[in-house]
Structure formats: C-alpha cells, structure tokens
Amino acid sequence: MAMRFLFVHGTGVRRERHDALFALVRERLAARFPGAAVESCFWGERFGASMGAGGVSVPGLRTGPDEAGDAEAAEAAEWGLLLADPLCELRVLAEAGWDTARAAAGSGGPEGEDDDPFAMPGIRAAGARVLDLLDRLHGLDVPGLPHRPDPDAGAPAGPDGPQAPEAARADELAALLHGTGLAPGFRSALDTVARSEEAARAGERATAEPEARELATALARAVAAAALAAAAAGADADCTAAERDRLVELLTARLGGDARVPGARAAAVLGRLAMRVTTQPLLNARRGALTLGATPALGDILRYQARGAGLRAFLHERITAAPGPTVLIGHSLGGIALVDLLALEAATGGPVPGAELLVTVGSQAPYLHEIGALTALPPGSALPYGFPRWLNVYDRQDVLSYLAAPVFPGDPRVTDHEVSSRQPFPASHSAYWKQPSLYERIEQAVAEAGIG
C-alpha cells in the first residue's frame, strides 16, 4: 500500500495561511516521496477559537471616549515611573523648580534667576521646614516599626504646634503599613528620600507656602513609591491603589501639605513623561486590538486544553480514513493534539490504525508533559505500549520548541533533531518548512521505520 503523509497545522492558522503553508510542505514532500499521498488536516476554522460575542468582554474595545479610563491609565503610568524611580518627581522640582514653571506659563521671570529675589535674609525657605518635618518622621512613634530616636521629639509637629488628630493618624499609618506589607521597608524608604540630593535641592527652591505644599506631596509620593518598590522586590507588597493614596495623604499631612490637591508643576511634567515612556497607556489603548489579534493563536491553545476531544476525534477520523501506513506531521499545537491522540488510544484501545511515524515540529508537547499539563499522560509517566516512533524537531531560536527525548528517558522510539533557521523568534517558529534538513531527517526517519 502507498505511504501517506498527513499534515496537521498549528495554532492560529486559518484558511489562507493554511493553503499557502500546505502548498509548500506538499511540494517539498512530493519531491522526496514521489509515490506518496500528501494530505492535510485543516482544523483551524472548525475547532479554532473565535470571539463568540464579538469581543464584548474586552474593556479595551470602545467606540467613544472614556475619560475615566484615560485618567486611570495616566495615573497608572505615573506610578509606574515612580516605582521605577521614586525620586523622579522630586528631580523635576529640583531641576526645573517653580520659577521655571511660572516662566514657561508666562507669569514669572527668566530662567536662572534666584527662586525668590525678594526673600528676606535670615528667613528660612518654606521648603526647608518641610524637609525638617520629613526628617522628624523617623522619630514617629508607629507601633511595630524600627525606631530611630528623634532629638527634637518634643518639638511641635508643625508651624501651629501639635495637632489633635496626630495620635489617630499615627495609629492609622501603622495599621496601613502593616496591612499592606510596607512596614519592613518604610524607614529605609524615608532614608532614601530624606537623604537624597533631589529632596535637598527641591527644598531649596520651594520658597513660598504653595510651593512647600506641593513639595510635601512630592516627598510623600516618593516615600510611598520607595516603600512599594522595596516591598515589590521581595514580593511582600499587597497594597491597593486606594491604600497607596491614603498612605500619601497621611504622609503629606505630616509634612504640612494637602495630598488631595495634586502638585500641578511636577505632576504635569511627570504625567506627560509617563504617558510617553511607559507601556500602560499603549496597552490600554491597544488592548482590544491586541486581544482580537491574539485570539487565534492563544485562543486555539486555550480552547484545545479545555475542549480538545473534538479535534482529537477529527484527527482520528482523518488518520483512519485511508488504508496504508501514515506519517503524521504536526506543527506546534497540531503536534500536541497528535501526541495526545496517539497516547490516549494506545493506553485505552490500542494504536491508531495506520499511524506508523509521528513527526512533531516546533511542538510544546514535551514541555506540557513535564509540567503535568499534557492531557493524555499523567505527570512523569512513560509513553504507552503501541505509541509509534516519534521524531521531534526543534530549533534553539524557537522558544516554543522543546526536547522530547530527555522527558521520556530511555525510550528508543523518541528522537530529537535540531535544525537551525538562523531566524529570531517568532519567525523561527514558522521557518522549519523551507529547511532542507527537515525533509532530509524525515526521509531518514521513514527509512528507519521501514515505511514505504
């Protein structure tokens, strides 16, 4: 009986792509096996994934403006910058100051003049007072935090003396820090900010009360960001955006500012920069298109993992539709489905009739078995008796290809073969089909199996 090849495509392939790909594979196989039948098992449209309701589950798919979503994206982008560099907002104030911002708005003198040319000698700048209050936070009596004695612990908390709600604020601050996992790194975060050149320079430039209040907000945000960044590095943070904002409010109040009124100058600069250089706004804007675009490739995998029986039954039908020895060639997800089918049939009812050789190309089946996610085989189990010879082809540049032989050690049926397309991923995942070495190795495997 004549030998037959049955090609099973991979994830994300639909009719147009399938026809072009199969034409290439059929041409190359027919050149080496002129007497063999070369057929394809196109399953993408019947068993592949699609957005059944048109994508209504995706927040990124919108037809009109979404001011709330845009504001949240901007806020997330700002905090993304702060977590990467907690001092970046202070750096804006340290370098640009307030005089520069007023000049840019047409309401101040030329850049480079003193911050306050009318300041009285001997009178401390308002920013210096804010920095003093920041330093005193080290002596704050917050239960459960490492304590550094404050030499001025008896001094008033602010320009108007002690405030009545100070004890309540300290208790809330302590509860907040412990509840969010930020307590261990809080003192260090204070040190990072208080000892920074950015804070010192911004404090020098904040000469008036409005500027001091903005400085207080920027310092509070810097401390919160430094604590969050330290906790995130140790995977200890569990802080919501609301808790983060409340932490900033409590710290700002301690520094004589008002966190509910965002700092106009630094925030405006930081916001524009964040929207340009962080990925969050881009992801939000393109989420709908990205989800729809990724659905065929990623969705096919997820759909198969949840409802793969239909595809396996279809493959079984196609394999047994014609008599004679069949060489199965499965790419990517097609290889996973073939491994599942052949293993399930061999373990329960005997080998699939006619399936003499399996060739997987750029397949994730070995990886899925190693992590216990392959449908047909329990973790760590061997291939069942009746499973055919298996040639597994991979490319080191293809990050979706894996080795099979080490996952099934000592099984003489399993052989790995490396090809090199010299292409980067993801091009390498589809670059196998023009490689002469692929067809040479298939020809060798056919001869070793005694087929034809």
Short mmCIF file of C-alpha atoms in Angstrom, two decimals:
data_model
loop_
_atom_site.label_atom_id
_atom_site.label_comp_id
_atom_site.label_asym_id
_atom_site.label_seq_id
_atom_site.Cartn_x
_atom_site.Cartn_y
_atom_site.Cartn_z
CA MET A 1 0.00 0.00 0.00
CA ALA A 2 1.17 3.52 -0.75
CA MET A 3 2.55 5.59 2.06
CA ARG A 4 0.63 8.65 3.08
CA PHE A 5 1.64 11.91 4.81
CA LEU A 6 -0.94 13.78 6.87
CA PHE A 7 -0.01 17.35 7.80
CA VAL A 8 -1.62 18.90 10.89
CA HIS A 9 -1.10 22.65 11.20
CA GLY A 10 -0.53 24.59 14.38
CA THR A 11 -2.23 27.27 16.40
CA GLY A 12 -3.68 30.42 14.91
CA VAL A 13 -3.75 29.10 11.33
CA ARG A 14 -6.80 29.89 9.24
CA ARG A 15 -7.67 29.05 5.63
CA GLU A 16 -5.48 31.49 3.71
CA ARG A 17 -2.38 30.79 5.80
CA HIS A 18 -3.06 27.06 5.77
CA ASP A 19 -3.31 26.85 2.00
CA ALA A 20 -0.02 28.69 1.47
CA LEU A 21 1.79 26.64 4.13
CA PHE A 22 0.46 23.28 2.98
CA ALA A 23 1.36 24.02 -0.62
CA LEU A 24 4.98 24.46 0.48
CA VAL A 25 5.03 21.29 2.60
CA ARG A 26 3.34 19.21 -0.10
CA GLU A 27 5.83 20.39 -2.73
CA ARG A 28 8.84 19.52 -0.57
CA LEU A 29 7.48 16.11 0.50
CA ALA A 30 6.37 15.17 -3.03
CA ALA A 31 9.86 15.89 -4.33
CA ARG A 32 11.34 13.32 -1.93
CA PHE A 33 8.48 10.83 -1.89
CA PRO A 34 7.02 10.91 -5.41
CA GLY A 35 4.76 7.90 -4.86
CA ALA A 36 3.27 9.04 -1.56
CA ALA A 37 -0.01 10.84 -0.98
CA VAL A 38 0.35 14.15 0.85
CA GLU A 39 -2.78 15.34 2.59
CA SER A 40 -3.67 17.99 5.10
CA CYS A 41 -5.92 18.06 8.12
CA PHE A 42 -7.23 21.62 8.28
CA TRP A 43 -8.94 22.21 11.60
CA GLY A 44 -8.47 25.93 12.34
CA GLU A 45 -11.92 27.19 11.41
CA ARG A 46 -13.86 24.27 12.84
CA PHE A 47 -12.02 23.76 16.11
CA GLY A 48 -10.12 27.04 16.48
CA ALA A 49 -11.06 29.88 18.79
CA SER A 50 -13.03 33.00 17.95
CA MET A 51 -14.62 35.84 19.91
CA GLY A 52 -18.12 34.42 20.03
CA ALA A 53 -19.76 37.63 21.24
CA GLY A 54 -17.66 39.97 19.16
CA GLY A 55 -15.21 40.83 21.92
CA VAL A 56 -17.65 42.45 24.35
CA SER A 57 -15.67 41.01 27.28
CA VAL A 58 -12.66 43.22 26.48
CA PRO A 59 -12.62 46.62 28.23
CA GLY A 60 -10.29 47.98 25.55
CA LEU A 61 -12.94 47.69 22.85
CA ARG A 62 -14.76 51.01 22.99
CA THR A 63 -16.48 53.16 20.43
CA GLY A 64 -16.36 56.52 22.22
CA PRO A 65 -14.18 58.50 24.63
CA ASP A 66 -13.53 57.04 28.05
CA GLU A 67 -12.39 59.89 30.26
CA ALA A 68 -12.37 57.78 33.42
CA GLY A 69 -10.33 55.07 31.75
CA ASP A 70 -7.89 57.62 30.32
CA ALA A 71 -7.42 59.23 33.74
CA GLU A 72 -6.77 55.84 35.33
CA ALA A 73 -4.26 55.00 32.61
CA ALA A 74 -2.44 58.28 33.22
CA GLU A 75 -2.37 57.63 36.97
CA ALA A 76 -1.11 54.08 36.48
CA ALA A 77 1.59 55.39 34.14
CA GLU A 78 2.73 57.99 36.67
CA TRP A 79 3.03 55.40 39.41
CA GLY A 80 4.84 53.11 37.01
CA LEU A 81 7.54 55.76 36.70
CA LEU A 82 7.59 56.40 40.44
CA LEU A 83 8.03 52.71 41.23
CA ALA A 84 10.92 52.53 38.78
CA ASP A 85 12.46 55.75 40.11
CA PRO A 86 10.86 57.01 43.36
CA LEU A 87 12.82 60.29 43.13
CA CYS A 88 11.79 61.21 39.58
CA GLU A 89 9.07 63.68 40.66
CA LEU A 90 11.43 65.37 43.11
CA ARG A 91 14.02 65.53 40.35
CA VAL A 92 11.61 67.56 38.25
CA LEU A 93 11.21 70.07 41.08
CA ALA A 94 14.93 70.07 41.84
CA GLU A 95 15.90 70.79 38.25
CA ALA A 96 13.01 72.90 37.00
CA GLY A 97 11.85 74.41 40.26
CA TRP A 98 8.86 76.71 40.40
CA ASP A 99 10.34 79.82 38.85
CA THR A 100 10.95 77.92 35.60
CA ALA A 101 7.39 76.63 35.55
CA ARG A 102 5.98 80.15 36.07
CA ALA A 103 8.20 81.48 33.31
CA ALA A 104 7.01 78.77 30.96
CA ALA A 105 3.44 79.78 31.75
CA GLY A 106 4.20 83.45 31.14
CA SER A 107 3.86 84.50 34.77
CA GLY A 108 7.41 84.59 36.08
CA GLY A 109 10.88 85.94 35.44
CA PRO A 110 13.53 84.48 33.16
CA GLU A 111 15.02 81.10 33.92
CA GLY A 112 18.12 81.16 36.03
CA GLU A 113 17.10 83.91 38.50
CA ASP A 114 17.05 83.19 42.23
CA ASP A 115 13.96 81.32 43.34
CA ASP A 116 12.75 84.25 45.42
CA PRO A 117 14.61 87.54 44.78
CA PHE A 118 12.53 89.28 47.48
CA ALA A 119 13.26 86.75 50.24
CA MET A 120 14.37 88.38 53.50
CA PRO A 121 17.84 87.46 54.73
CA GLY A 122 17.82 85.07 57.68
CA ILE A 123 14.32 83.72 56.95
CA ARG A 124 14.29 80.01 56.15
CA ALA A 125 12.61 78.90 52.96
CA ALA A 126 9.28 77.16 53.35
CA GLY A 127 10.77 74.06 51.73
CA ALA A 128 13.37 73.75 54.47
CA ARG A 129 10.59 73.44 57.04
CA VAL A 130 9.03 70.62 55.02
CA LEU A 131 12.34 68.78 54.93
CA ASP A 132 12.63 69.14 58.71
CA LEU A 133 9.19 67.57 59.09
CA LEU A 134 10.26 64.74 56.78
CA ASP A 135 13.32 64.09 58.94
CA ARG A 136 11.15 64.02 62.06
CA LEU A 137 9.10 61.20 60.60
CA HIS A 138 12.00 58.95 61.63
CA GLY A 139 11.05 59.61 65.23
CA LEU A 140 7.36 58.99 64.66
CA ASP A 141 6.00 56.52 67.19
CA VAL A 142 4.49 53.95 64.86
CA PRO A 143 3.99 50.60 66.62
CA GLY A 144 5.91 47.74 65.08
CA LEU A 145 8.36 49.85 63.08
CA PRO A 146 12.10 50.07 63.76
CA HIS A 147 12.55 53.26 65.73
CA ARG A 148 15.26 55.86 65.28
CA PRO A 149 15.32 58.36 68.17
CA ASP A 150 14.40 61.94 67.23
CA PRO A 151 16.46 64.57 69.07
CA ASP A 152 13.63 67.05 68.56
CA ALA A 153 10.86 64.67 69.58
CA GLY A 154 9.35 67.32 71.84
CA ALA A 155 9.15 69.96 69.13
CA PRO A 156 5.83 70.96 67.64
CA ALA A 157 4.63 68.83 64.76
CA GLY A 158 4.11 71.86 62.52
CA PRO A 159 4.12 75.65 62.40
CA ASP A 160 0.99 75.88 64.53
CA GLY A 161 2.03 73.38 67.17
CA PRO A 162 0.71 69.87 67.87
CA GLN A 163 -2.42 68.77 66.08
CA ALA A 164 -5.24 66.93 67.81
CA PRO A 165 -5.56 64.06 65.34
CA GLU A 166 -1.84 63.19 65.38
CA ALA A 167 -2.28 60.07 67.52
CA ALA A 168 -5.13 58.82 65.37
CA ARG A 169 -3.07 59.43 62.24
CA ALA A 170 -0.13 57.53 63.70
CA ASP A 171 -2.37 54.57 64.54
CA GLU A 172 -3.88 54.60 61.05
CA LEU A 173 -0.45 54.91 59.47
CA ALA A 174 0.82 51.93 61.48
CA ALA A 175 -2.18 49.82 60.57
CA LEU A 176 -1.83 50.79 56.92
CA LEU A 177 1.87 49.99 56.73
CA HIS A 178 1.44 46.60 58.38
CA GLY A 179 -1.70 45.74 56.43
CA THR A 180 -0.02 46.40 53.10
CA GLY A 181 3.31 44.73 53.86
CA LEU A 182 5.17 48.04 53.60
CA ALA A 183 6.26 48.28 57.25
CA PRO A 184 9.64 46.50 56.93
CA GLY A 185 10.94 48.87 54.26
CA PHE A 186 9.31 52.09 55.46
CA ARG A 187 12.26 53.50 57.44
CA SER A 188 14.61 52.71 54.59
CA ALA A 189 12.28 54.46 52.17
CA LEU A 190 12.30 57.54 54.43
CA ASP A 191 16.10 57.49 54.44
CA THR A 192 16.29 57.15 50.68
CA VAL A 193 14.14 60.20 50.13
CA ALA A 194 15.28 62.38 53.04
CA ARG A 195 18.98 61.91 52.27
CA SER A 196 18.62 62.46 48.54
CA GLU A 197 20.14 65.40 46.69
CA GLU A 198 16.84 65.75 44.83
CA ALA A 199 14.93 66.42 48.05
CA ALA A 200 17.53 68.91 49.28
CA ARG A 201 17.58 70.85 46.03
CA ALA A 202 13.79 70.88 45.71
CA GLY A 203 13.57 72.11 49.29
CA GLU A 204 15.90 75.00 48.50
CA ARG A 205 13.77 76.05 45.56
CA ALA A 206 10.47 75.90 47.43
CA THR A 207 10.44 79.43 48.90
CA ALA A 208 6.70 80.09 49.26
CA GLU A 209 3.89 78.25 51.01
CA PRO A 210 2.15 76.95 47.85
CA GLU A 211 5.46 75.54 46.70
CA ALA A 212 6.08 73.95 50.09
CA ARG A 213 2.69 72.26 49.96
CA GLU A 214 3.50 70.80 46.54
CA LEU A 215 6.90 69.72 47.81
CA ALA A 216 5.17 67.91 50.70
CA THR A 217 3.02 65.97 48.24
CA ALA A 218 6.02 65.08 46.07
CA LEU A 219 8.01 63.89 49.10
CA ALA A 220 5.09 61.77 50.33
CA ARG A 221 4.67 60.17 46.92
CA ALA A 222 8.40 59.48 46.76
CA VAL A 223 8.41 57.77 50.18
CA ALA A 224 5.35 55.70 49.28
CA ALA A 225 6.89 54.72 45.94
CA ALA A 226 10.21 53.76 47.54
CA ALA A 227 8.42 51.60 50.12
CA LEU A 228 6.29 49.97 47.42
CA ALA A 229 9.31 49.32 45.21
CA ALA A 230 11.24 47.72 48.08
CA ALA A 231 8.30 45.52 49.05
CA ALA A 232 7.62 44.50 45.47
CA ALA A 233 11.24 43.44 45.04
CA GLY A 234 10.71 40.96 47.86
CA ALA A 235 7.21 40.02 46.70
CA ASP A 236 5.83 41.21 50.04
CA ALA A 237 3.56 44.05 48.88
CA ASP A 238 -0.21 43.71 48.98
CA CYS A 239 -1.25 47.31 48.55
CA THR A 240 -4.27 48.55 46.64
CA ALA A 241 -4.34 51.88 44.83
CA ALA A 242 -6.73 53.23 47.48
CA GLU A 243 -4.35 52.19 50.26
CA ARG A 244 -1.44 53.73 48.40
CA ASP A 245 -3.33 57.01 48.01
CA ARG A 246 -4.28 57.03 51.68
CA LEU A 247 -0.65 56.48 52.64
CA VAL A 248 0.30 59.50 50.55
CA GLU A 249 -2.43 61.56 52.23
CA LEU A 250 -1.26 60.64 55.73
CA LEU A 251 2.38 61.38 54.94
CA THR A 252 1.51 64.64 53.17
CA ALA A 253 -0.50 65.80 56.17
CA ARG A 254 2.52 65.11 58.37
CA LEU A 255 4.58 67.30 56.06
CA GLY A 256 2.15 70.20 56.10
CA GLY A 257 0.65 69.65 52.66
CA ASP A 258 -2.62 68.50 51.20
CA ALA A 259 -2.45 65.32 49.09
CA ARG A 260 -5.98 65.82 47.82
CA VAL A 261 -4.72 68.77 45.76
CA PRO A 262 -2.13 67.25 43.38
CA GLY A 263 1.06 69.15 42.74
CA ALA A 264 0.49 70.98 39.49
CA ARG A 265 4.01 71.54 38.26
CA ALA A 266 5.75 68.23 38.90
CA ALA A 267 2.62 66.22 38.21
CA ALA A 268 2.10 67.88 34.84
CA VAL A 269 5.65 67.13 33.74
CA LEU A 270 5.60 63.62 35.18
CA GLY A 271 2.21 62.86 33.65
CA ARG A 272 3.30 63.84 30.15
CA LEU A 273 6.52 61.88 30.50
CA ALA A 274 4.71 58.83 31.89
CA MET A 275 2.23 58.75 29.03
CA ARG A 276 5.11 58.81 26.56
CA VAL A 277 7.59 56.34 28.00
CA THR A 278 5.55 53.73 29.89
CA THR A 279 3.74 50.81 28.32
CA GLN A 280 0.49 51.07 30.29
CA PRO A 281 -1.20 53.75 28.14
CA LEU A 282 -0.21 51.91 24.98
CA LEU A 283 -1.53 48.63 26.35
CA ASN A 284 -4.80 50.24 27.39
CA ALA A 285 -5.26 51.94 24.03
CA ARG A 286 -4.49 48.79 22.07
CA ARG A 287 -5.91 46.16 24.39
CA GLY A 288 -8.92 45.48 22.22
CA ALA A 289 -6.94 45.13 19.01
CA LEU A 290 -4.26 43.08 20.76
CA THR A 291 -6.82 40.70 22.24
CA LEU A 292 -8.61 40.19 18.93
CA GLY A 293 -5.30 39.74 17.14
CA ALA A 294 -4.00 37.22 19.69
CA THR A 295 -7.22 35.21 19.89
CA PRO A 296 -6.50 32.80 17.01
CA ALA A 297 -3.03 31.84 18.29
CA LEU A 298 -3.54 31.96 22.04
CA GLY A 299 -7.23 31.17 21.94
CA ASP A 300 -6.70 27.97 19.93
CA ILE A 301 -4.37 26.67 22.65
CA LEU A 302 -6.73 27.55 25.48
CA ARG A 303 -9.72 26.12 23.63
CA TYR A 304 -7.89 22.88 22.90
CA GLN A 305 -6.82 22.49 26.53
CA ALA A 306 -10.43 22.89 27.63
CA ARG A 307 -12.25 21.15 24.77
CA GLY A 308 -9.73 19.13 22.81
CA ALA A 309 -11.76 15.93 22.40
CA GLY A 310 -13.46 17.20 19.25
CA LEU A 311 -10.18 17.94 17.49
CA ARG A 312 -8.71 14.58 18.53
CA ALA A 313 -11.77 12.75 17.19
CA PHE A 314 -11.43 14.66 13.92
CA LEU A 315 -7.76 13.69 13.66
CA HIS A 316 -8.58 10.03 14.35
CA GLU A 317 -11.18 10.12 11.60
CA ARG A 318 -8.73 11.58 9.09
CA ILE A 319 -5.90 9.19 10.00
CA THR A 320 -8.07 6.10 9.60
CA ALA A 321 -9.91 7.36 6.51
CA ALA A 322 -7.45 5.67 4.14
CA PRO A 323 -5.58 2.37 4.43
CA GLY A 324 -1.83 2.06 4.47
CA PRO A 325 0.99 3.43 6.60
CA THR A 326 0.65 7.09 7.55
CA VAL A 327 3.34 9.54 8.59
CA LEU A 328 1.83 12.21 10.82
CA ILE A 329 3.47 15.65 10.75
CA GLY A 330 2.23 18.03 13.43
CA HIS A 331 3.34 21.61 13.86
CA SER A 332 3.06 23.36 17.25
CA LEU A 333 -0.43 22.72 18.66
CA GLY A 334 -1.01 20.17 15.90
CA GLY A 335 1.82 18.14 17.41
CA ILE A 336 0.30 18.39 20.88
CA ALA A 337 -3.04 17.09 19.64
CA LEU A 338 -1.36 14.19 17.82
CA VAL A 339 0.67 13.18 20.87
CA ASP A 340 -2.48 13.29 22.99
CA LEU A 341 -4.48 11.25 20.49
CA LEU A 342 -1.83 8.58 19.94
CA ALA A 343 -1.11 8.21 23.65
CA LEU A 344 -4.77 8.05 24.67
CA GLU A 345 -5.61 5.49 22.01
CA ALA A 346 -2.55 3.36 22.79
CA ALA A 347 -3.36 3.38 26.50
CA THR A 348 -7.03 2.52 26.13
CA GLY A 349 -7.85 0.77 22.87
CA GLY A 350 -4.60 0.04 21.06
CA PRO A 351 -2.63 2.01 18.49
CA VAL A 352 -4.35 4.19 15.92
CA PRO A 353 -4.53 2.06 12.72
CA GLY A 354 -2.02 3.17 10.13
CA ALA A 355 -0.11 5.63 12.32
CA GLU A 356 3.45 4.40 11.83
CA LEU A 357 5.53 7.52 12.44
CA LEU A 358 4.91 10.78 14.30
CA VAL A 359 6.89 13.89 13.41
CA THR A 360 6.38 16.93 15.66
CA VAL A 361 7.84 20.24 14.57
CA GLY A 362 8.20 23.16 16.98
CA SER A 363 5.98 21.39 19.48
CA GLN A 364 5.25 22.12 23.12
CA ALA A 365 4.09 18.58 23.94
CA PRO A 366 7.29 17.67 25.88
CA TYR A 367 7.04 20.83 27.98
CA LEU A 368 3.37 20.23 28.74
CA HIS A 369 4.14 16.70 29.86
CA GLU A 370 6.97 17.90 32.07
CA ILE A 371 4.69 20.33 33.90
CA GLY A 372 1.80 17.87 34.09
CA ALA A 373 -0.42 19.66 31.57
CA LEU A 374 -0.49 17.09 28.75
CA THR A 375 -3.99 15.65 28.52
CA ALA A 376 -3.01 12.10 27.58
CA LEU A 377 -0.30 11.32 30.12
CA PRO A 378 -0.09 11.70 33.90
CA PRO A 379 2.97 13.65 35.05
CA GLY A 380 6.12 11.57 34.94
CA SER A 381 4.55 8.64 33.11
CA ALA A 382 6.13 6.90 30.11
CA LEU A 383 4.67 6.64 26.66
CA PRO A 384 2.30 3.66 26.47
CA TYR A 385 2.93 0.49 24.52
CA GLY A 386 1.64 0.97 21.00
CA PHE A 387 2.76 4.58 20.68
CA PRO A 388 4.57 4.91 17.31
CA ARG A 389 8.08 6.11 16.58
CA TRP A 390 8.40 9.81 17.35
CA LEU A 391 10.77 12.26 15.64
CA ASN A 392 10.70 15.62 17.42
CA VAL A 393 12.23 18.56 15.50
CA TYR A 394 13.26 21.76 17.27
CA ASP A 395 15.17 25.00 16.72
CA ARG A 396 17.01 26.67 19.59
CA GLN A 397 15.83 30.06 18.35
CA ASP A 398 12.20 28.90 18.52
CA VAL A 399 11.17 29.41 22.13
CA LEU A 400 8.04 27.33 21.52
CA SER A 401 10.00 24.18 20.65
CA TYR A 402 11.15 21.64 23.22
CA LEU A 403 13.16 18.44 23.60
CA ALA A 404 11.21 15.19 23.88
CA ALA A 405 13.91 12.54 24.45
CA PRO A 406 15.02 13.82 27.90
CA VAL A 407 11.37 13.88 29.02
CA PHE A 408 10.99 10.20 28.07
CA PRO A 409 14.46 8.91 29.01
CA GLY A 410 15.48 5.56 27.65
CA ASP A 411 12.61 5.29 25.19
CA PRO A 412 14.14 4.22 21.85
CA ARG A 413 11.04 5.38 19.97
CA VAL A 414 11.72 9.04 20.76
CA THR A 415 14.38 11.01 18.85
CA ASP A 416 15.11 14.75 18.85
CA HIS A 417 16.54 16.53 15.83
CA GLU A 418 17.79 20.10 15.77
CA VAL A 419 17.50 22.41 12.79
CA SER A 420 18.77 25.98 12.58
CA SER A 421 16.86 28.59 10.65
CA ARG A 422 19.08 31.40 12.00
CA GLN A 423 15.87 33.38 12.37
CA PRO A 424 14.78 35.19 15.53
CA PHE A 425 11.56 34.32 17.30
CA PRO A 426 8.71 34.38 16.30
CA ALA A 427 9.87 33.94 12.69
CA SER A 428 11.81 30.84 13.76
CA HIS A 429 8.58 29.11 14.82
CA SER A 430 7.38 29.02 11.21
CA ALA A 431 10.75 28.79 9.46
CA TYR A 432 11.06 24.99 9.52
CA TRP A 433 9.22 24.31 6.30
CA LYS A 434 11.86 25.71 3.95
CA GLN A 435 14.75 23.92 5.67
CA PRO A 436 16.13 21.06 3.53
CA SER A 437 17.49 19.42 6.69
CA LEU A 438 13.92 18.94 7.96
CA TYR A 439 12.90 16.85 4.96
CA GLU A 440 16.22 15.01 4.94
CA ARG A 441 15.63 13.95 8.54
CA ILE A 442 12.03 12.94 7.80
CA GLU A 443 13.30 10.82 4.89
CA GLN A 444 15.79 9.17 7.23
CA ALA A 445 13.10 8.51 9.85
CA VAL A 446 10.82 6.95 7.22
CA ALA A 447 13.62 4.61 6.18
CA GLU A 448 14.41 3.69 9.79
CA ALA A 449 10.74 2.86 10.36
CA GLY A 450 10.67 0.64 7.28
CA ILE A 451 7.74 2.50 5.76
CA GLY A 452 7.08 2.65 2.03
#
